[in-house]
GROMACS .gro file of C-alpha atoms in nm:
model
  507
    1UNK     CA    1   0.000   0.000   0.000
    2UNK     CA    2   0.149   0.326  -0.107
    3UNK     CA    3   0.085   0.668  -0.253
    4UNK     CA    4   0.145   0.776  -0.612
    5UNK     CA    5   0.129   1.113  -0.784
    6UNK     CA    6   0.240   1.216  -1.130
    7UNK     CA    7   0.212   1.470  -1.407
    8UNK     CA    8   0.213   1.415  -1.783
    9UNK     CA    9   0.321   1.737  -1.957
   10UNK     CA   10   0.190   1.875  -2.284
   11UNK     CA   11   0.532   2.037  -2.320
   12UNK     CA   12   0.836   2.050  -2.086
   13UNK     CA   13   0.784   2.274  -1.786
   14UNK     CA   14   1.048   2.272  -1.510
   15UNK     CA   15   0.849   2.507  -1.287
   16UNK     CA   16   0.545   2.279  -1.287
   17UNK     CA   17   0.766   1.973  -1.233
   18UNK     CA   18   0.900   2.131  -0.912
   19UNK     CA   19   0.543   2.197  -0.797
   20UNK     CA   20   0.457   1.830  -0.851
   21UNK     CA   21   0.766   1.718  -0.658
   22UNK     CA   22   0.658   1.933  -0.366
   23UNK     CA   23   0.345   1.715  -0.332
   24UNK     CA   24   0.546   1.422  -0.198
   25UNK     CA   25   0.499   1.527   0.164
   26UNK     CA   26   0.120   1.530   0.121
   27UNK     CA   27   0.133   1.153   0.057
   28UNK     CA   28   0.381   1.067   0.333
   29UNK     CA   29   0.106   0.912   0.549
   30UNK     CA   30   0.035   0.659   0.271
   31UNK     CA   31   0.398   0.556   0.241
   32UNK     CA   32   0.606   0.646   0.547
   33UNK     CA   33   0.887   0.394   0.485
   34UNK     CA   34   1.055   0.544   0.176
   35UNK     CA   35   0.998   0.752  -0.135
   36UNK     CA   36   1.131   0.787  -0.487
   37UNK     CA   37   1.075   0.980  -0.808
   38UNK     CA   38   1.129   0.972  -1.184
   39UNK     CA   39   1.165   1.287  -1.390
   40UNK     CA   40   1.212   1.354  -1.760
   41UNK     CA   41   1.100   1.635  -1.989
   42UNK     CA   42   0.756   1.477  -2.044
   43UNK     CA   43   0.676   1.325  -1.709
   44UNK     CA   44   0.715   1.345  -1.332
   45UNK     CA   45   0.634   1.041  -1.116
   46UNK     CA   46   0.646   1.017  -0.735
   47UNK     CA   47   0.601   0.714  -0.510
   48UNK     CA   48   0.578   0.694  -0.130
   49UNK     CA   49   0.613   0.341   0.003
   50UNK     CA   50   0.459   0.135   0.279
   51UNK     CA   51   0.681  -0.175   0.264
   52UNK     CA   52   0.494  -0.506   0.295
   53UNK     CA   53   0.669  -0.745   0.055
   54UNK     CA   54   1.042  -0.739  -0.040
   55UNK     CA   55   1.122  -0.496   0.238
   56UNK     CA   56   1.479  -0.423   0.129
   57UNK     CA   57   1.478  -0.400  -0.251
   58UNK     CA   58   1.115  -0.328  -0.341
   59UNK     CA   59   1.140   0.050  -0.362
   60UNK     CA   60   0.977   0.245  -0.645
   61UNK     CA   61   0.972   0.374  -0.910
   62UNK     CA   62   1.077   0.045  -1.070
   63UNK     CA   63   1.270   0.133  -1.386
   64UNK     CA   64   1.433  -0.069  -1.662
   65UNK     CA   65   1.541   0.016  -2.014
   66UNK     CA   66   1.180   0.000  -2.141
   67UNK     CA   67   0.946   0.111  -1.865
   68UNK     CA   68   0.895   0.301  -1.540
   69UNK     CA   69   0.634   0.189  -1.285
   70UNK     CA   70   0.478   0.343  -0.976
   71UNK     CA   71   0.210   0.131  -0.812
   72UNK     CA   72  -0.017   0.132  -0.508
   73UNK     CA   73  -0.157  -0.198  -0.381
   74UNK     CA   74  -0.074  -0.569  -0.381
   75UNK     CA   75  -0.066  -0.831  -0.657
   76UNK     CA   76  -0.179  -1.159  -0.502
   77UNK     CA   77  -0.085  -1.382  -0.798
   78UNK     CA   78   0.268  -1.243  -0.822
   79UNK     CA   79   0.431  -1.584  -0.765
   80UNK     CA   80   0.217  -1.745  -1.035
   81UNK     CA   81   0.295  -1.466  -1.284
   82UNK     CA   82   0.668  -1.505  -1.220
   83UNK     CA   83   0.649  -1.877  -1.299
   84UNK     CA   84   0.471  -1.806  -1.628
   85UNK     CA   85   0.693  -1.517  -1.740
   86UNK     CA   86   1.038  -1.668  -1.758
   87UNK     CA   87   1.151  -1.431  -2.036
   88UNK     CA   88   1.107  -1.113  -1.831
   89UNK     CA   89   1.414  -1.016  -1.627
   90UNK     CA   90   1.298  -0.919  -1.280
   91UNK     CA   91   1.498  -0.656  -1.095
   92UNK     CA   92   1.325  -0.700  -0.756
   93UNK     CA   93   1.116  -0.944  -0.555
   94UNK     CA   94   0.839  -0.686  -0.530
   95UNK     CA   95   0.495  -0.813  -0.627
   96UNK     CA   96   0.440  -0.486  -0.817
   97UNK     CA   97   0.701  -0.577  -1.077
   98UNK     CA   98   0.474  -0.850  -1.212
   99UNK     CA   99   0.264  -0.566  -1.354
  100UNK     CA  100   0.558  -0.482  -1.581
  101UNK     CA  101   0.612  -0.850  -1.666
  102UNK     CA  102   0.256  -0.883  -1.795
  103UNK     CA  103   0.267  -0.553  -1.980
  104UNK     CA  104   0.601  -0.642  -2.139
  105UNK     CA  105   0.463  -0.974  -2.264
  106UNK     CA  106   0.119  -0.872  -2.394
  107UNK     CA  107   0.082  -0.496  -2.359
  108UNK     CA  108  -0.231  -0.352  -2.202
  109UNK     CA  109  -0.431  -0.670  -2.269
  110UNK     CA  110  -0.191  -0.866  -2.047
  111UNK     CA  111  -0.295  -0.662  -1.743
  112UNK     CA  112  -0.625  -0.852  -1.727
  113UNK     CA  113  -0.433  -1.142  -1.568
  114UNK     CA  114  -0.363  -0.939  -1.255
  115UNK     CA  115  -0.531  -1.056  -0.938
  116UNK     CA  116  -0.518  -0.806  -0.660
  117UNK     CA  117  -0.585  -0.449  -0.554
  118UNK     CA  118  -0.398  -0.184  -0.746
  119UNK     CA  119  -0.376   0.161  -0.897
  120UNK     CA  120  -0.064   0.223  -1.103
  121UNK     CA  121   0.109   0.421  -1.373
  122UNK     CA  122   0.339   0.272  -1.638
  123UNK     CA  123   0.554   0.494  -1.855
  124UNK     CA  124   0.638   0.321  -2.184
  125UNK     CA  125   0.961   0.490  -2.292
  126UNK     CA  126   0.956   0.366  -2.652
  127UNK     CA  127   0.594   0.462  -2.721
  128UNK     CA  128   0.602   0.778  -2.512
  129UNK     CA  129   0.278   0.668  -2.347
  130UNK     CA  130   0.159   0.686  -1.988
  131UNK     CA  131  -0.078   0.408  -1.882
  132UNK     CA  132  -0.301   0.455  -1.576
  133UNK     CA  133  -0.498   0.157  -1.447
  134UNK     CA  134  -0.716   0.060  -1.152
  135UNK     CA  135  -0.828  -0.283  -1.031
  136UNK     CA  136  -1.166  -0.419  -1.140
  137UNK     CA  137  -1.336  -0.350  -0.808
  138UNK     CA  138  -1.185  -0.010  -0.735
  139UNK     CA  139  -1.019  -0.121  -0.411
  140UNK     CA  140  -0.736   0.125  -0.467
  141UNK     CA  141  -0.825   0.487  -0.551
  142UNK     CA  142  -0.690   0.690  -0.842
  143UNK     CA  143  -0.791   1.044  -0.943
  144UNK     CA  144  -0.690   1.273  -1.227
  145UNK     CA  145  -0.747   1.625  -1.355
  146UNK     CA  146  -0.680   1.804  -1.682
  147UNK     CA  147  -0.467   2.113  -1.628
  148UNK     CA  148  -0.351   2.372  -1.881
  149UNK     CA  149   0.005   2.232  -1.857
  150UNK     CA  150  -0.095   1.865  -1.873
  151UNK     CA  151  -0.265   1.590  -1.673
  152UNK     CA  152  -0.211   1.532  -1.302
  153UNK     CA  153  -0.305   1.206  -1.126
  154UNK     CA  154  -0.288   1.097  -0.764
  155UNK     CA  155  -0.399   0.843  -0.502
  156UNK     CA  156  -0.593   1.116  -0.322
  157UNK     CA  157  -0.781   1.433  -0.409
  158UNK     CA  158  -0.613   1.674  -0.166
  159UNK     CA  159  -0.272   1.684  -0.343
  160UNK     CA  160  -0.450   1.767  -0.669
  161UNK     CA  161  -0.632   2.049  -0.490
  162UNK     CA  162  -0.299   2.171  -0.351
  163UNK     CA  163  -0.147   2.171  -0.699
  164UNK     CA  164  -0.433   2.379  -0.838
  165UNK     CA  165  -0.367   2.660  -0.587
  166UNK     CA  166  -0.735   2.744  -0.588
  167UNK     CA  167  -1.055   2.624  -0.428
  168UNK     CA  168  -1.214   2.350  -0.633
  169UNK     CA  169  -1.573   2.418  -0.731
  170UNK     CA  170  -1.832   2.176  -0.599
  171UNK     CA  171  -2.066   2.038  -0.862
  172UNK     CA  172  -2.429   2.123  -0.784
  173UNK     CA  173  -2.540   1.807  -0.961
  174UNK     CA  174  -2.303   1.579  -0.767
  175UNK     CA  175  -2.394   1.750  -0.440
  176UNK     CA  176  -2.761   1.682  -0.510
  177UNK     CA  177  -2.675   1.322  -0.593
  178UNK     CA  178  -2.481   1.286  -0.268
  179UNK     CA  179  -2.773   1.423  -0.068
  180UNK     CA  180  -2.998   1.168  -0.236
  181UNK     CA  181  -2.792   0.846  -0.216
  182UNK     CA  182  -2.506   0.945   0.022
  183UNK     CA  183  -2.220   0.897  -0.225
  184UNK     CA  184  -2.115   1.014  -0.571
  185UNK     CA  185  -2.141   0.768  -0.858
  186UNK     CA  186  -1.943   0.726  -1.178
  187UNK     CA  187  -1.623   0.894  -1.290
  188UNK     CA  188  -1.711   1.236  -1.150
  189UNK     CA  189  -1.616   1.336  -0.798
  190UNK     CA  190  -1.803   1.606  -0.612
  191UNK     CA  191  -1.550   1.854  -0.757
  192UNK     CA  192  -1.616   1.967  -1.114
  193UNK     CA  193  -1.255   1.948  -1.231
  194UNK     CA  194  -1.144   1.624  -1.063
  195UNK     CA  195  -1.232   1.278  -1.195
  196UNK     CA  196  -1.186   0.920  -1.090
  197UNK     CA  197  -1.029   0.643  -1.291
  198UNK     CA  198  -1.315   0.393  -1.293
  199UNK     CA  199  -1.279   0.044  -1.148
  200UNK     CA  200  -1.128  -0.174  -1.421
  201UNK     CA  201  -1.047   0.126  -1.640
  202UNK     CA  202  -0.724   0.183  -1.831
  203UNK     CA  203  -0.623   0.529  -1.953
  204UNK     CA  204  -0.353   0.566  -2.220
  205UNK     CA  205  -0.218   0.920  -2.226
  206UNK     CA  206  -0.009   1.048  -2.516
  207UNK     CA  207   0.041   1.397  -2.661
  208UNK     CA  208  -0.230   1.537  -2.435
  209UNK     CA  209  -0.491   1.288  -2.550
  210UNK     CA  210  -0.656   1.024  -2.335
  211UNK     CA  211  -0.770   0.691  -2.474
  212UNK     CA  212  -0.999   0.500  -2.237
  213UNK     CA  213  -1.094   0.135  -2.212
  214UNK     CA  214  -1.295  -0.052  -1.951
  215UNK     CA  215  -1.249  -0.409  -1.835
  216UNK     CA  216  -1.568  -0.612  -1.809
  217UNK     CA  217  -1.511  -0.823  -1.500
  218UNK     CA  218  -1.853  -0.991  -1.506
  219UNK     CA  219  -1.769  -1.358  -1.549
  220UNK     CA  220  -1.914  -1.595  -1.803
  221UNK     CA  221  -2.183  -1.810  -1.654
  222UNK     CA  222  -2.051  -2.132  -1.510
  223UNK     CA  223  -2.286  -2.357  -1.318
  224UNK     CA  224  -2.112  -2.453  -0.994
  225UNK     CA  225  -2.209  -2.740  -0.769
  226UNK     CA  226  -2.251  -2.557  -0.441
  227UNK     CA  227  -2.155  -2.780  -0.154
  228UNK     CA  228  -1.938  -2.744   0.154
  229UNK     CA  229  -1.627  -2.862  -0.029
  230UNK     CA  230  -1.672  -2.601  -0.303
  231UNK     CA  231  -1.734  -2.316  -0.058
  232UNK     CA  232  -1.448  -2.427   0.165
  233UNK     CA  233  -1.198  -2.453  -0.121
  234UNK     CA  234  -1.284  -2.117  -0.277
  235UNK     CA  235  -1.289  -1.910   0.042
  236UNK     CA  236  -0.979  -2.075   0.185
  237UNK     CA  237  -0.781  -2.012  -0.135
  238UNK     CA  238  -0.876  -1.645  -0.150
  239UNK     CA  239  -0.792  -1.581   0.214
  240UNK     CA  240  -0.461  -1.769   0.178
  241UNK     CA  241  -0.358  -1.551  -0.116
  242UNK     CA  242  -0.443  -1.237   0.081
  243UNK     CA  243  -0.223  -1.346   0.373
  244UNK     CA  244   0.102  -1.329   0.172
  245UNK     CA  245   0.313  -1.074   0.352
  246UNK     CA  246   0.661  -1.014   0.489
  247UNK     CA  247   0.518  -0.829   0.791
  248UNK     CA  248   0.266  -0.936   1.059
  249UNK     CA  249  -0.106  -0.876   1.007
  250UNK     CA  250  -0.416  -0.845   1.223
  251UNK     CA  251  -0.791  -0.858   1.162
  252UNK     CA  252  -1.082  -0.621   1.226
  253UNK     CA  253  -1.348  -0.837   1.392
  254UNK     CA  254  -1.715  -0.744   1.439
  255UNK     CA  255  -1.854  -1.086   1.526
  256UNK     CA  256  -2.064  -1.096   1.209
  257UNK     CA  257  -2.071  -1.365   0.940
  258UNK     CA  258  -1.790  -1.220   0.726
  259UNK     CA  259  -1.539  -1.148   1.001
  260UNK     CA  260  -1.615  -1.488   1.161
  261UNK     CA  261  -1.532  -1.658   0.831
  262UNK     CA  262  -1.204  -1.467   0.814
  263UNK     CA  263  -1.108  -1.551   1.170
  264UNK     CA  264  -1.197  -1.918   1.126
  265UNK     CA  265  -0.990  -1.961   0.808
  266UNK     CA  266  -0.691  -1.770   0.937
  267UNK     CA  267  -0.695  -2.017   1.227
  268UNK     CA  268  -0.713  -2.308   0.984
  269UNK     CA  269  -0.436  -2.176   0.758
  270UNK     CA  270  -0.190  -2.043   1.017
  271UNK     CA  271  -0.268  -2.252   1.324
  272UNK     CA  272  -0.146  -1.977   1.555
  273UNK     CA  273  -0.295  -1.685   1.738
  274UNK     CA  274  -0.401  -1.386   1.533
  275UNK     CA  275  -0.468  -1.046   1.685
  276UNK     CA  276  -0.824  -0.924   1.631
  277UNK     CA  277  -0.939  -0.567   1.699
  278UNK     CA  278  -1.303  -0.516   1.790
  279UNK     CA  279  -1.495  -0.202   1.877
  280UNK     CA  280  -1.772  -0.221   2.136
  281UNK     CA  281  -2.039   0.017   2.265
  282UNK     CA  282  -2.173  -0.165   2.571
  283UNK     CA  283  -2.097  -0.460   2.800
  284UNK     CA  284  -2.337  -0.690   2.616
  285UNK     CA  285  -2.120  -0.657   2.305
  286UNK     CA  286  -1.807  -0.740   2.506
  287UNK     CA  287  -1.961  -1.058   2.646
  288UNK     CA  288  -2.074  -1.163   2.299
  289UNK     CA  289  -1.729  -1.112   2.143
  290UNK     CA  290  -1.562  -1.307   2.424
  291UNK     CA  291  -1.810  -1.591   2.387
  292UNK     CA  292  -1.777  -1.647   2.011
  293UNK     CA  293  -1.397  -1.624   2.006
  294UNK     CA  294  -1.332  -1.840   2.313
  295UNK     CA  295  -1.256  -2.157   2.113
  296UNK     CA  296  -1.043  -1.991   1.844
  297UNK     CA  297  -0.676  -1.894   1.845
  298UNK     CA  298  -0.717  -1.522   1.884
  299UNK     CA  299  -0.580  -1.238   2.093
  300UNK     CA  300  -0.888  -1.019   2.113
  301UNK     CA  301  -0.829  -0.646   2.163
  302UNK     CA  302  -1.155  -0.478   2.263
  303UNK     CA  303  -1.179  -0.105   2.210
  304UNK     CA  304  -1.450   0.104   2.375
  305UNK     CA  305  -1.622   0.368   2.159
  306UNK     CA  306  -1.791   0.626   2.382
  307UNK     CA  307  -2.016   0.925   2.325
  308UNK     CA  308  -1.718   1.160   2.361
  309UNK     CA  309  -1.537   0.949   2.097
  310UNK     CA  310  -1.824   1.015   1.861
  311UNK     CA  311  -1.773   1.392   1.863
  312UNK     CA  312  -1.392   1.376   1.872
  313UNK     CA  313  -1.367   1.139   1.578
  314UNK     CA  314  -1.639   1.322   1.387
  315UNK     CA  315  -1.423   1.636   1.386
  316UNK     CA  316  -1.113   1.433   1.307
  317UNK     CA  317  -1.278   1.255   1.012
  318UNK     CA  318  -1.402   1.583   0.868
  319UNK     CA  319  -1.041   1.698   0.841
  320UNK     CA  320  -0.909   1.378   0.686
  321UNK     CA  321  -1.152   1.276   0.414
  322UNK     CA  322  -1.126   1.457   0.082
  323UNK     CA  323  -1.467   1.367  -0.059
  324UNK     CA  324  -1.797   1.332   0.127
  325UNK     CA  325  -1.880   1.000   0.291
  326UNK     CA  326  -2.213   0.953   0.471
  327UNK     CA  327  -2.109   0.628   0.637
  328UNK     CA  328  -2.130   0.649   1.015
  329UNK     CA  329  -1.904   0.343   1.053
  330UNK     CA  330  -1.610   0.560   0.947
  331UNK     CA  331  -1.580   0.695   1.302
  332UNK     CA  332  -1.514   0.370   1.494
  333UNK     CA  333  -1.304   0.250   1.198
  334UNK     CA  334  -1.076   0.553   1.237
  335UNK     CA  335  -1.033   0.469   1.605
  336UNK     CA  336  -0.963   0.102   1.535
  337UNK     CA  337  -0.702   0.195   1.275
  338UNK     CA  338  -0.532   0.447   1.504
  339UNK     CA  339  -0.473   0.176   1.765
  340UNK     CA  340  -0.402  -0.124   1.539
  341UNK     CA  341  -0.145   0.072   1.332
  342UNK     CA  342   0.080   0.104   1.637
  343UNK     CA  343   0.163  -0.267   1.605
  344UNK     CA  344   0.060  -0.374   1.253
  345UNK     CA  345   0.103  -0.259   0.894
  346UNK     CA  346  -0.160  -0.494   0.748
  347UNK     CA  347  -0.519  -0.563   0.849
  348UNK     CA  348  -0.757  -0.822   0.701
  349UNK     CA  349  -1.115  -0.697   0.674
  350UNK     CA  350  -1.454  -0.834   0.567
  351UNK     CA  351  -1.559  -0.566   0.317
  352UNK     CA  352  -1.734  -0.714   0.014
  353UNK     CA  353  -1.898  -1.004   0.195
  354UNK     CA  354  -2.247  -0.855   0.176
  355UNK     CA  355  -2.210  -0.788  -0.197
  356UNK     CA  356  -2.063  -1.133  -0.270
  357UNK     CA  357  -2.299  -1.346  -0.062
  358UNK     CA  358  -2.611  -1.120  -0.090
  359UNK     CA  359  -2.632  -1.003   0.269
  360UNK     CA  360  -2.799  -0.663   0.241
  361UNK     CA  361  -3.160  -0.619   0.343
  362UNK     CA  362  -3.229  -0.439   0.016
  363UNK     CA  363  -3.160  -0.763  -0.169
  364UNK     CA  364  -3.450  -0.924   0.015
  365UNK     CA  365  -3.667  -0.630  -0.089
  366UNK     CA  366  -3.564  -0.692  -0.450
  367UNK     CA  367  -3.679  -1.051  -0.418
  368UNK     CA  368  -4.015  -0.939  -0.280
  369UNK     CA  369  -4.056  -0.703  -0.576
  370UNK     CA  370  -3.986  -0.989  -0.816
  371UNK     CA  371  -4.246  -1.203  -0.637
  372UNK     CA  372  -4.502  -0.930  -0.712
  373UNK     CA  373  -4.418  -0.954  -1.082
  374UNK     CA  374  -4.697  -1.206  -1.125
  375UNK     CA  375  -4.952  -0.934  -1.043
  376UNK     CA  376  -4.845  -0.699  -1.327
  377UNK     CA  377  -4.857  -0.727  -1.704
  378UNK     CA  378  -4.504  -0.798  -1.827
  379UNK     CA  379  -4.462  -0.467  -2.013
  380UNK     CA  380  -4.581  -0.265  -1.713
  381UNK     CA  381  -4.353  -0.446  -1.468
  382UNK     CA  382  -4.047  -0.414  -1.693
  383UNK     CA  383  -4.113  -0.042  -1.727
  384UNK     CA  384  -4.136  -0.001  -1.348
  385UNK     CA  385  -3.815  -0.198  -1.295
  386UNK     CA  386  -3.623  -0.010  -1.563
  387UNK     CA  387  -3.730   0.325  -1.419
  388UNK     CA  388  -3.623   0.212  -1.072
  389UNK     CA  389  -3.274   0.127  -1.193
  390UNK     CA  390  -3.261   0.450  -1.392
  391UNK     CA  391  -3.330   0.656  -1.080
  392UNK     CA  392  -3.041   0.484  -0.902
  393UNK     CA  393  -2.796   0.545  -1.186
  394UNK     CA  394  -2.914   0.867  -1.349
  395UNK     CA  395  -2.564   1.019  -1.355
  396UNK     CA  396  -2.392   0.729  -1.528
  397UNK     CA  397  -2.651   0.636  -1.790
  398UNK     CA  398  -2.535   0.281  -1.729
  399UNK     CA  399  -2.861   0.108  -1.644
  400UNK     CA  400  -2.904   0.013  -2.008
  401UNK     CA  401  -2.549  -0.102  -2.085
  402UNK     CA  402  -2.389  -0.208  -1.760
  403UNK     CA  403  -2.659  -0.303  -1.513
  404UNK     CA  404  -2.978  -0.429  -1.675
  405UNK     CA  405  -2.782  -0.632  -1.932
  406UNK     CA  406  -2.556  -0.795  -1.675
  407UNK     CA  407  -2.674  -1.088  -1.472
  408UNK     CA  408  -2.976  -1.302  -1.536
  409UNK     CA  409  -3.187  -1.200  -1.236
  410UNK     CA  410  -3.274  -0.879  -1.059
  411UNK     CA  411  -3.082  -0.996  -0.752
  412UNK     CA  412  -2.769  -1.043  -0.963
  413UNK     CA  413  -2.820  -0.697  -1.114
  414UNK     CA  414  -2.858  -0.549  -0.766
  415UNK     CA  415  -2.536  -0.717  -0.657
  416UNK     CA  416  -2.358  -0.601  -0.970
  417UNK     CA  417  -2.484  -0.247  -0.916
  418UNK     CA  418  -2.333  -0.246  -0.567
  419UNK     CA  419  -2.004  -0.385  -0.700
  420UNK     CA  420  -1.986  -0.093  -0.945
  421UNK     CA  421  -2.115   0.186  -0.722
  422UNK     CA  422  -2.168   0.137  -0.349
  423UNK     CA  423  -1.852  -0.065  -0.296
  424UNK     CA  424  -1.592   0.154  -0.475
  425UNK     CA  425  -1.757   0.490  -0.409
  426UNK     CA  426  -1.840   0.447  -0.040
  427UNK     CA  427  -1.714   0.143   0.151
  428UNK     CA  428  -1.371   0.124  -0.010
  429UNK     CA  429  -1.313   0.501   0.008
  430UNK     CA  430  -1.394   0.481   0.379
  431UNK     CA  431  -1.154   0.190   0.430
  432UNK     CA  432  -0.873   0.353   0.233
  433UNK     CA  433  -0.891   0.687   0.413
  434UNK     CA  434  -0.921   0.535   0.761
  435UNK     CA  435  -0.628   0.299   0.716
  436UNK     CA  436  -0.394   0.509   0.504
  437UNK     CA  437  -0.422   0.800   0.746
  438UNK     CA  438  -0.211   0.577   0.970
  439UNK     CA  439   0.002   0.410   0.703
  440UNK     CA  440  -0.186   0.080   0.721
  441UNK     CA  441  -0.276  -0.161   0.440
  442UNK     CA  442  -0.625  -0.311   0.427
  443UNK     CA  443  -0.680  -0.644   0.253
  444UNK     CA  444  -1.025  -0.763   0.152
  445UNK     CA  445  -1.038  -1.138   0.067
  446UNK     CA  446  -1.409  -1.122  -0.021
  447UNK     CA  447  -1.341  -0.868  -0.297
  448UNK     CA  448  -1.155  -1.104  -0.527
  449UNK     CA  449  -1.194  -1.179  -0.897
  450UNK     CA  450  -1.181  -1.557  -0.847
  451UNK     CA  451  -1.444  -1.555  -0.572
  452UNK     CA  452  -1.658  -1.321  -0.780
  453UNK     CA  453  -1.632  -1.552  -1.080
  454UNK     CA  454  -1.728  -1.859  -0.877
  455UNK     CA  455  -2.003  -1.717  -0.656
  456UNK     CA  456  -2.185  -1.460  -0.869
  457UNK     CA  457  -2.415  -1.700  -1.056
  458UNK     CA  458  -2.509  -1.915  -0.757
  459UNK     CA  459  -2.885  -1.967  -0.757
  460UNK     CA  460  -3.080  -1.684  -0.594
  461UNK     CA  461  -3.276  -1.934  -0.387
  462UNK     CA  462  -2.955  -2.034  -0.212
  463UNK     CA  463  -2.856  -1.674  -0.146
  464UNK     CA  464  -3.185  -1.559   0.011
  465UNK     CA  465  -3.418  -1.798   0.187
  466UNK     CA  466  -3.659  -1.787   0.483
  467UNK     CA  467  -3.594  -1.416   0.524
  468UNK     CA  468  -3.217  -1.456   0.554
  469UNK     CA  469  -2.956  -1.317   0.318
  470UNK     CA  470  -2.630  -1.515   0.284
  471UNK     CA  471  -2.840  -1.824   0.346
  472UNK     CA  472  -2.600  -2.085   0.205
  473UNK     CA  473  -2.303  -1.919   0.379
  474UNK     CA  474  -2.490  -1.916   0.710
  475UNK     CA  475  -2.558  -2.288   0.675
  476UNK     CA  476  -2.198  -2.355   0.584
  477UNK     CA  477  -2.064  -2.159   0.882
  478UNK     CA  478  -2.311  -2.331   1.115
  479UNK     CA  479  -2.161  -2.665   1.017
  480UNK     CA  480  -1.805  -2.536   1.053
  481UNK     CA  481  -1.851  -2.365   1.392
  482UNK     CA  482  -2.136  -2.537   1.568
  483UNK     CA  483  -2.142  -2.306   1.871
  484UNK     CA  484  -2.172  -1.992   1.657
  485UNK     CA  485  -2.530  -1.885   1.584
  486UNK     CA  486  -2.498  -1.788   1.220
  487UNK     CA  487  -2.873  -1.731   1.189
  488UNK     CA  488  -2.895  -1.474   1.468
  489UNK     CA  489  -3.033  -1.144   1.343
  490UNK     CA  490  -2.751  -0.892   1.363
  491UNK     CA  491  -2.837  -0.550   1.502
  492UNK     CA  492  -2.669  -0.243   1.354
  493UNK     CA  493  -2.512  -0.141   1.684
  494UNK     CA  494  -2.304   0.133   1.523
  495UNK     CA  495  -2.613   0.299   1.378
  496UNK     CA  496  -2.809   0.269   1.703
  497UNK     CA  497  -2.520   0.417   1.898
  498UNK     CA  498  -2.471   0.708   1.658
  499UNK     CA  499  -2.843   0.791   1.663
  500UNK     CA  500  -2.829   0.790   2.043
  501UNK     CA  501  -2.538   1.037   2.043
  502UNK     CA  502  -2.720   1.271   1.806
  503UNK     CA  503  -3.043   1.244   2.004
  504UNK     CA  504  -2.863   1.336   2.327
  505UNK     CA  505  -2.718   1.644   2.159
  506UNK     CA  506  -3.057   1.760   2.033
  507UNK     CA  507  -3.243   1.718   2.362
   0.00000   0.00000   0.00000
């Protein structure tokens, strides 16, 4: 996990290059271990490093006679790529260098073989091209802006704002969208002049022009036999790949289905104690956490979140985030990160589990809507459904091309919508800002291209049944950990606590 910033010039400009170099300090929190830069007449690249793999020789930029690379993230199939690319001469043991190996072998098309979380820039010296790319799920952020001197890109928005030397104008349209759905969709940020690289998008920049392409990560339909062996094999493999690290890691543990799966499999794979950080609001929560972890190899660190914490961390968060996030869980997550980062550089988290296994309550509502389909003429129902999706995605105009056409059922479309919008534009922004404020890498085993490929087309009736989302996963976990009540209705304790704090203030 690192920070990257760069500038592609329309024509050489030493003065602007120095301004870009001055932005390094603004990304120090993302990469406190080391930094490096690459400068020529057409380009300036900066990298700040949080060292996780190849601690001694994995510094960036990585440069050879053909290319220069700055990358943020982790490539989980690095070892497999190295075995397949014998012709490429590696200079380091860094997982990031496998990006160059794939690009060297097959150009931009070769990048589709990457499995991981990443946002990177490759400078192709021979072609004079700059390639910007972001992973399919948008786990790692990447922003850019067109300036009169060229194009600036960065891991965060604030350095771009600093470079502009002026207050960025807030888009009235995006502000209205945020007030409606609590996050901003699509390539546009809330600022008129600053854009996102989309999840799965590749930008090729040359002579001031940008060529864009978008990776379709929706898998081809493959009917999978869903049994305990299949679920066990797939989840175990994903978690194992996300545990590759040259430094110790911990886990954020809530006691819910997703974090319980993580804790269970880390126990199975490592057979030694793992440190788990949990936030609690009352004594009942403490007793529950102690009870469900008693038979697992875990050092449980319980962190109290009080009413005074609410107001302190609310003010703190307002100063740290660079685009609006209406997710109340950001406050206890900031506190967890501040404490965990004192001992660990890497944390394993359960983000993506609700999208993968269909855990959100709104998915059950979708199923109820589909049940009512029998009461409407087909044309009328389809019109209602299409208009509903259109209202959710009015900014992107994607309901026709990227939502309604993907997946075979409305539940699959709802899941795919969240993968393309809610996940990268809310949950993952929250996770990135909370962790990187303290120089900490977050790994999300449930947001994985192999898991997505194998679980997306599982029959809806297995996902939602008897009023429970994640039904087949709940059954699976019940058989794995008999004393854990996987069918217990989980209360949103964070929400209830936050509402209580606000109510006390208003009385």
